Tab-separated table of C-alpha atoms in Angstrom:
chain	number	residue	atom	x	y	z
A	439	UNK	CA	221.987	301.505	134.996
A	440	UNK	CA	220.967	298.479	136.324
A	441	UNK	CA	222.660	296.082	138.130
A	442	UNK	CA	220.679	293.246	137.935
A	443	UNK	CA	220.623	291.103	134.569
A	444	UNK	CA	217.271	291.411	133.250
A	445	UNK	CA	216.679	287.582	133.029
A	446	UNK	CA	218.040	285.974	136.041
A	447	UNK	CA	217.789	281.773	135.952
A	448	UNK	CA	216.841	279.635	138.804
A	449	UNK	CA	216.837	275.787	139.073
A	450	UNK	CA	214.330	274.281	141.954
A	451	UNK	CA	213.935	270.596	142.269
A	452	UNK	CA	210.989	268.638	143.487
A	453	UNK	CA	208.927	265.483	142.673
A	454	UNK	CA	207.019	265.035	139.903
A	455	UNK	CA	203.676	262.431	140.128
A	456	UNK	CA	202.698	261.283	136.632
A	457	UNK	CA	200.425	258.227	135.958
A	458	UNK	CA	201.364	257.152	139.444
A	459	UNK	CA	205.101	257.078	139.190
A	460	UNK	CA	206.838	259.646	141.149
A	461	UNK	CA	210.581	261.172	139.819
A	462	UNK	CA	212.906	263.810	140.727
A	463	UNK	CA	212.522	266.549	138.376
A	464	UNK	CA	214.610	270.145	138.117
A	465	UNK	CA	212.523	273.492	136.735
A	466	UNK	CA	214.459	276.657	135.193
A	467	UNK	CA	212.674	279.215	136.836
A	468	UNK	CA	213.113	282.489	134.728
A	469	UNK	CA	213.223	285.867	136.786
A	470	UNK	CA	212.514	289.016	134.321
A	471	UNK	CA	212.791	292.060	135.010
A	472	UNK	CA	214.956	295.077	136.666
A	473	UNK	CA	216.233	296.382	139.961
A	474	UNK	CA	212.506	297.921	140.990
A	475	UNK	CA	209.840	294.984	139.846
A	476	UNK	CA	210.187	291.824	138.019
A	477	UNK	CA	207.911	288.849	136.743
A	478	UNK	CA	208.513	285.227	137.628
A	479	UNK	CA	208.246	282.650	134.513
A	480	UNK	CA	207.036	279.335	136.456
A	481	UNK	CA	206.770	279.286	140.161
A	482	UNK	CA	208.003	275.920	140.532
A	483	UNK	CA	208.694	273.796	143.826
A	484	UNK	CA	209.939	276.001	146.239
A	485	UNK	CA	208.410	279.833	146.726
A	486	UNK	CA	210.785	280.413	149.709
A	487	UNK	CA	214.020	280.436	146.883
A	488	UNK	CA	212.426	282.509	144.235
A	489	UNK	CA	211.645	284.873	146.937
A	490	UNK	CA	215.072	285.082	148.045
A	491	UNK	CA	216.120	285.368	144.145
A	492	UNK	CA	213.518	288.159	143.870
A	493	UNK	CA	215.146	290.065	146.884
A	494	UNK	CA	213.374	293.257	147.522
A	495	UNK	CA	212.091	293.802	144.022
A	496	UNK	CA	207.913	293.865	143.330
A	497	UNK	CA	207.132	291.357	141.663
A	498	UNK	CA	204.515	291.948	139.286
A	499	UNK	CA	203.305	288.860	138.164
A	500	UNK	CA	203.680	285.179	138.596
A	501	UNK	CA	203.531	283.857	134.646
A	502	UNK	CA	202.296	280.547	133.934
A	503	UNK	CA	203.724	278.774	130.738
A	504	UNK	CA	201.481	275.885	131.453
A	505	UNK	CA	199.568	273.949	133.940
A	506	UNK	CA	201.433	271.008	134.953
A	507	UNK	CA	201.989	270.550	137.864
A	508	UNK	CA	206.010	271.110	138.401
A	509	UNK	CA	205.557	274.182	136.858
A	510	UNK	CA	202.768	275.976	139.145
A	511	UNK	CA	203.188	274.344	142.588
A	512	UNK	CA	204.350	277.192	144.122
A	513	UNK	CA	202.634	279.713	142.422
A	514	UNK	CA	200.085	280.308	145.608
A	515	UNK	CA	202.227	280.268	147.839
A	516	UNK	CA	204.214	282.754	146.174
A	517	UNK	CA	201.221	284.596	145.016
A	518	UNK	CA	200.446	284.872	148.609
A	519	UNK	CA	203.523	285.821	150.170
A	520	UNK	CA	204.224	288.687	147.618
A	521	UNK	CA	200.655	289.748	147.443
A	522	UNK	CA	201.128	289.728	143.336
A	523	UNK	CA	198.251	287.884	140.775
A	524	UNK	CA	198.643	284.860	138.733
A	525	UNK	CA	198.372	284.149	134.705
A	526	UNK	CA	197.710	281.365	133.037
A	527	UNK	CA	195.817	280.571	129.917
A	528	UNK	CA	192.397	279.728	130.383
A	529	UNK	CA	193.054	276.467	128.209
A	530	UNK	CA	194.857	275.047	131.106
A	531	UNK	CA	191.870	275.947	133.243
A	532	UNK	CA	191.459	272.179	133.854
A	533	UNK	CA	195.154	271.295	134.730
A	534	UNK	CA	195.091	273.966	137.036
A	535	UNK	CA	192.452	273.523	139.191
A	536	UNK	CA	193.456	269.660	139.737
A	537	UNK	CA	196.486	271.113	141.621
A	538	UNK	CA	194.950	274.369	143.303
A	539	UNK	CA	191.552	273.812	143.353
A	540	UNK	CA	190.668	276.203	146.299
A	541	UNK	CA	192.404	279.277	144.026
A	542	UNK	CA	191.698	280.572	140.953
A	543	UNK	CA	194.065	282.470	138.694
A	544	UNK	CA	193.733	285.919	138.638
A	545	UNK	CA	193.898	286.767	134.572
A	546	UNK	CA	194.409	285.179	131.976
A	547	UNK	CA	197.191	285.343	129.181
A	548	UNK	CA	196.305	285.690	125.505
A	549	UNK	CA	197.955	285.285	122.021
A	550	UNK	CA	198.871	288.599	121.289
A	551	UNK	CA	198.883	290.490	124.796
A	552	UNK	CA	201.901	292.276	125.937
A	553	UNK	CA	203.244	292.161	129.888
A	554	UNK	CA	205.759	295.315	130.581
A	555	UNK	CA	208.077	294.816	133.541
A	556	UNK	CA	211.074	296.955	133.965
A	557	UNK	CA	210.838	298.447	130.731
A	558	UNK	CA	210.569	295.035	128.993
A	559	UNK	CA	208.158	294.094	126.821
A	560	UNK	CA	207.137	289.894	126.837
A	561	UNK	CA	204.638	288.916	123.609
A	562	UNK	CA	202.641	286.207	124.403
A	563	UNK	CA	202.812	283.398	122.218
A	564	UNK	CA	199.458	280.640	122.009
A	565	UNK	CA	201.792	277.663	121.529
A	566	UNK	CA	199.655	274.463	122.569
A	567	UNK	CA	200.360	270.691	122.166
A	568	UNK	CA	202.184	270.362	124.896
A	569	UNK	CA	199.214	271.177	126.846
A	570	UNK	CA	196.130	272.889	125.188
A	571	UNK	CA	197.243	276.594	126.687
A	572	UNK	CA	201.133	276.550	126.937
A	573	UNK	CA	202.524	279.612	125.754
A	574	UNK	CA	206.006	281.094	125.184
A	575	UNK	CA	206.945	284.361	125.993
A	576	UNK	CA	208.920	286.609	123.586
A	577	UNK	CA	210.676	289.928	124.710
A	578	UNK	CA	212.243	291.255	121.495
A	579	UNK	CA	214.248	294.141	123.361
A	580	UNK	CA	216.451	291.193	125.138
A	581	UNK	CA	216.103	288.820	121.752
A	582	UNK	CA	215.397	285.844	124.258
A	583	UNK	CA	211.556	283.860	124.111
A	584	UNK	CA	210.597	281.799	127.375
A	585	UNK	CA	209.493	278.160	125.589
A	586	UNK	CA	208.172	276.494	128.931
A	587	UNK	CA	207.975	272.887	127.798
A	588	UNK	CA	207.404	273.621	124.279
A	589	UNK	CA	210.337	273.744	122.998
A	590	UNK	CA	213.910	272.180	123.587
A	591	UNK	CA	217.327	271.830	122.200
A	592	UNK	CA	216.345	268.258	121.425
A	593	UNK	CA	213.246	269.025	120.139
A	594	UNK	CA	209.049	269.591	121.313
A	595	UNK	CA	207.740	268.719	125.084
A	596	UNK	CA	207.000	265.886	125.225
A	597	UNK	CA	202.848	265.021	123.720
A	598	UNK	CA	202.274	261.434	125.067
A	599	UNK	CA	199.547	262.656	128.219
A	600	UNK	CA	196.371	262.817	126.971
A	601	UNK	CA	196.015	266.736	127.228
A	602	UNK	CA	199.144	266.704	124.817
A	603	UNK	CA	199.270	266.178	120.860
A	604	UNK	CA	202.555	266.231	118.784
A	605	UNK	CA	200.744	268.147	115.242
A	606	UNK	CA	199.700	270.384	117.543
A	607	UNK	CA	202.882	271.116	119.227
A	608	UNK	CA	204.769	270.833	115.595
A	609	UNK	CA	202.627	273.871	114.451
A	610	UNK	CA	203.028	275.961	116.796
A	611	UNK	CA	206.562	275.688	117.097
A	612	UNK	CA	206.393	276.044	113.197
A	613	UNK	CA	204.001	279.064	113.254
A	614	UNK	CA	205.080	280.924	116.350
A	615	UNK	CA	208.268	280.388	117.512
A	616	UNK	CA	210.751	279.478	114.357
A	617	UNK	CA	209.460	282.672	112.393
A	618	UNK	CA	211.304	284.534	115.233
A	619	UNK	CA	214.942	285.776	114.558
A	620	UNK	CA	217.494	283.107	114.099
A	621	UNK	CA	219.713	284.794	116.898
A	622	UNK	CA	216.951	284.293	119.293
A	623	UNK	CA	217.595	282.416	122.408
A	624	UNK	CA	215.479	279.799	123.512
A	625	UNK	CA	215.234	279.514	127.451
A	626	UNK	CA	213.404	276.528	128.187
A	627	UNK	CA	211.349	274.929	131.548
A	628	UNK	CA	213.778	272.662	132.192
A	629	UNK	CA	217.545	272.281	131.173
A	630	UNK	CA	219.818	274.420	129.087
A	631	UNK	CA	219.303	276.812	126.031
A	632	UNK	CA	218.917	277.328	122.614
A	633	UNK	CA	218.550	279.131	119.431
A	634	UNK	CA	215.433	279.374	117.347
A	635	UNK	CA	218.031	279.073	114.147
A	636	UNK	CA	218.896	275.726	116.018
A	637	UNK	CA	215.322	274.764	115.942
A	638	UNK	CA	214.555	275.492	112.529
A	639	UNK	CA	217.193	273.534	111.088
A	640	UNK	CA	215.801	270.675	113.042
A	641	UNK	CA	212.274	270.755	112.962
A	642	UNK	CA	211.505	268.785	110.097
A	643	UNK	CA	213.533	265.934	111.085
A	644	UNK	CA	211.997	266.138	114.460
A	645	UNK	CA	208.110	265.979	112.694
A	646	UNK	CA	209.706	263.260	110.607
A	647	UNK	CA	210.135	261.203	114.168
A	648	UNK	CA	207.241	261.978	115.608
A	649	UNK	CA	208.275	262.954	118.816
């Protein structure tokens, strides 16, 4: 039995530059797995920490939910320290390679692929407008889906960069993520939790707003 929880939650801090404004900025960085391997969910800020929090477990993959930048800045470094490859959607080619530009990611991640780790199964889940190749990442078995910045308990990440667009993110919150059970929790990039039944109430009063 193991004695690890299979999703383990670290917060990392770190600045954030956008549009030439710099702010303090806090990541959830979501550990998955069991006692043996595991897969990190957004290496973000400090690859030292989620080292420690991976202890001696493999880890099997570094999982990118999207290409900005406080969500993948210490994905090489992690990468290289634990000798494991990096995913990322090859939509967010771009947004990648303006912060590692000397590395490339080692696979990509596609609608419909499934990542085992520890005997858990994570869906992958296309879910743009945040950025053009954020995904979420659904593991049915623990009724949890990893929303990166797509989805909130206040509503969509945020679409006002110009890689972002709000119908976009609307429909695929719509089409991907509130067709999922009602029970399911919703574990973020940043800040607390939620339910996809939460969500659904709320999601045409959110399109209504526009943001």
């Amino acid at each position: 039995m193991s004695a690890l929880s299979p999703v383990q939650r670290l917060r990392t801090s770190g600045i954030l530059s956008l549009e030439g404004a710099e702010s303090d900025v806090e990541n959830n960085v979501w550990i998955v797995g069991d006692d043996e391997t595991a897969v990190v969910i957004d290496a973000a800020h400090d690859h030292e920490r989620i080292a420690r929090g991976l202890g001696d477990r493999e880890l099997m993959a570094i999982v990118c939910t999207h290409g900005h930048r406080d969500h993948i800045d210490a994905a090489v470094a992690l990468a290289d320290l634990t000798d494991s490859p990096i995913l990322i959607h090859p939509d967010d080619s771009e947004l990648w390679n303006q912060v590692h530009p000397y590395r490339e990611p080692d696979a990509p991640l596609l609608h419909g692929e499934v990542l085992s780790v520890g005997g858990i199964e994570l869906h992958v889940l296309h879910t743009p407008g945040h950025t053009p190749g954020g995904v979420s990442l659904h593991a049915p078995e623990l009724g949890v889906v990893f929303s990166g910045d797509t989805l909130f308990p206040d509503g969509p990440g945020a679409t006002g960069q110009p890689s972002s667009d709000f119908p976009t993110i609307i429909a695929s919150i719509r089409d991907h993520l509130v067709s999922l059970p009602g029970d399911t929790v919703v574990h973020p990039g940043h800040g607390e939790s939620t339910t996809i039944a939460e969500a659904a109430a709320h999601l045409e009063s959110w399109s209504r707003r526009g943001f």
